[in-house]
mmCIF file of C-alpha atoms in Angstrom:
data_model
loop_
_atom_site.group_PDB
_atom_site.id
_atom_site.type_symbol
_atom_site.label_atom_id
_atom_site.label_comp_id
_atom_site.label_asym_id
_atom_site.label_seq_id
_atom_site.Cartn_x
_atom_site.Cartn_y
_atom_site.Cartn_z
ATOM 1 C CA LYS A 1 42.684 -155.661 -9.178
ATOM 2 C CA LYS A 2 42.670 -159.045 -7.504
ATOM 3 C CA ALA A 3 43.334 -161.524 -10.290
ATOM 4 C CA GLU A 4 42.835 -164.605 -8.106
ATOM 5 C CA ASN A 5 39.078 -163.941 -7.839
ATOM 6 C CA ASN A 6 38.644 -161.547 -10.812
ATOM 7 C CA THR A 7 37.706 -158.576 -8.598
ATOM 8 C CA LEU A 8 38.262 -154.904 -9.358
ATOM 9 C CA ILE A 9 38.391 -152.631 -6.306
ATOM 10 C CA VAL A 10 37.590 -148.957 -6.818
ATOM 11 C CA GLY A 11 38.668 -146.151 -4.491
ATOM 12 C CA ASN A 12 40.199 -142.705 -4.388
ATOM 13 C CA GLU A 13 43.860 -141.909 -5.129
ATOM 14 C CA GLU A 14 44.947 -141.948 -1.483
ATOM 15 C CA GLU A 15 43.506 -145.440 -1.019
ATOM 16 C CA ALA A 16 45.490 -146.654 -4.042
ATOM 17 C CA LYS A 17 48.824 -145.617 -2.532
ATOM 18 C CA VAL A 18 51.120 -148.302 -1.121
ATOM 19 C CA GLY A 19 53.625 -147.889 1.693
ATOM 20 C CA SER A 20 55.022 -151.401 2.035
ATOM 21 C CA PHE A 21 55.483 -154.451 -0.152
ATOM 22 C CA LEU A 22 57.414 -157.695 -0.575
ATOM 23 C CA VAL A 23 60.150 -158.215 -3.180
ATOM 24 C CA THR A 24 61.058 -161.738 -4.329
ATOM 25 C CA ASP A 25 63.413 -163.244 -6.937
ATOM 26 C CA LEU A 26 66.267 -161.158 -5.534
ATOM 27 C CA SER A 27 69.519 -160.604 -7.437
ATOM 28 C CA PHE A 28 72.528 -158.704 -6.133
ATOM 29 C CA ILE A 29 75.393 -157.038 -8.002
ATOM 30 C CA ASN A 30 78.119 -157.927 -5.498
ATOM 31 C CA GLU A 31 77.394 -159.603 -2.197
ATOM 32 C CA LYS A 32 73.997 -160.695 -0.933
ATOM 33 C CA GLN A 33 72.396 -158.317 1.549
ATOM 34 C CA ILE A 34 70.917 -159.555 4.850
ATOM 35 C CA GLY A 35 69.355 -157.445 7.595
ATOM 36 C CA LYS A 36 67.624 -154.073 7.896
ATOM 37 C CA VAL A 37 68.976 -150.987 6.105
ATOM 38 C CA GLU A 38 67.716 -147.570 5.010
ATOM 39 C CA ILE A 39 68.344 -147.216 1.279
ATOM 40 C CA LYS A 40 66.713 -145.849 -1.852
ATOM 41 C CA VAL A 41 64.498 -147.888 -4.163
ATOM 42 C CA ARG A 42 63.151 -147.353 -7.667
ATOM 43 C CA ILE A 43 59.946 -149.067 -8.732
ATOM 44 C CA ARG A 44 59.535 -147.806 -12.279
ATOM 45 C CA HIS A 45 62.029 -147.540 -15.116
ATOM 46 C CA LEU A 46 63.471 -144.025 -14.794
ATOM 47 C CA GLY A 47 61.048 -143.326 -11.938
ATOM 48 C CA GLU A 48 62.091 -141.317 -8.925
ATOM 49 C CA LEU A 49 64.119 -142.793 -6.093
ATOM 50 C CA HIS A 50 62.218 -143.388 -2.847
ATOM 51 C CA VAL A 51 63.726 -143.592 0.640
ATOM 52 C CA ALA A 52 62.831 -146.901 2.267
ATOM 53 C CA GLU A 53 63.655 -149.137 5.175
ATOM 54 C CA VAL A 54 64.375 -152.539 3.648
ATOM 55 C CA THR A 55 64.714 -155.786 5.561
ATOM 56 C CA PHE A 56 66.609 -158.321 3.464
ATOM 57 C CA ASN A 57 65.794 -161.913 4.402
ATOM 58 C CA GLU A 58 67.224 -165.111 2.956
ATOM 59 C CA ASP A 59 64.729 -165.301 0.053
ATOM 60 C CA ASN A 60 62.969 -161.913 -0.098
ATOM 61 C CA ALA A 61 62.962 -158.305 1.052
ATOM 62 C CA ASN A 62 60.309 -156.361 2.968
ATOM 63 C CA VAL A 63 60.219 -152.742 1.775
ATOM 64 C CA ASN A 64 58.682 -149.950 3.890
ATOM 65 C CA LEU A 65 58.636 -146.660 2.002
ATOM 66 C CA LYS A 66 59.057 -143.365 3.840
ATOM 67 C CA ASN A 67 56.302 -141.914 1.604
ATOM 68 C CA LYS A 68 53.566 -143.975 -0.038
ATOM 69 C CA VAL A 69 53.492 -144.310 -3.849
ATOM 70 C CA PHE A 70 50.592 -144.572 -6.281
ATOM 71 C CA GLY A 71 49.993 -147.406 -8.695
ATOM 72 C CA LEU A 72 52.336 -150.094 -7.425
ATOM 73 C CA ALA A 73 51.560 -153.500 -8.942
ATOM 74 C CA PRO A 74 52.794 -157.074 -8.520
ATOM 75 C CA GLY A 75 55.234 -158.038 -11.261
ATOM 76 C CA GLN A 76 56.959 -154.648 -11.394
ATOM 77 C CA SER A 77 60.680 -154.502 -10.736
ATOM 78 C CA CYS A 78 62.154 -152.926 -7.625
ATOM 79 C CA VAL A 79 65.797 -151.825 -7.764
ATOM 80 C CA PHE A 80 67.855 -151.102 -4.623
ATOM 81 C CA TYR A 81 70.430 -148.268 -4.535
ATOM 82 C CA SER A 82 73.247 -147.417 -2.119
ATOM 83 C CA ASP A 83 73.730 -143.948 -0.612
ATOM 84 C CA ASN A 84 76.095 -143.007 -3.443
ATOM 85 C CA GLY A 85 73.596 -144.045 -6.128
ATOM 86 C CA GLN A 86 75.102 -147.375 -7.143
ATOM 87 C CA VAL A 87 72.818 -150.322 -7.814
ATOM 88 C CA ILE A 88 72.897 -152.936 -5.042
ATOM 89 C CA GLY A 89 70.453 -155.324 -6.686
ATOM 90 C CA GLY A 90 66.762 -155.815 -7.254
ATOM 91 C CA GLY A 91 63.826 -158.156 -7.557
ATOM 92 C CA ILE A 92 60.160 -158.506 -8.439
ATOM 93 C CA ILE A 93 57.326 -156.970 -6.428
ATOM 94 C CA SER A 94 54.906 -159.681 -5.333
#
């Protein structure tokens, strides 16, 4: 759905999968992250963890998932996890 022009796009399940997205409104538990890292991300409350290459910039993060996911939508939260499963931080998918 493209809210800006009130358009609904219809396709098959594979076309609805997303492999990369931008995260804004970042918050970090300890120190701010900058640079490119391979970590795990969660995009739904209690959803599975996904391996991703994340590039942390000054104001946002570019997330490239190893495997595409279905049903990703702007406004959902994205939480970043370290290798040992601890929360690094998170933000809002835009």
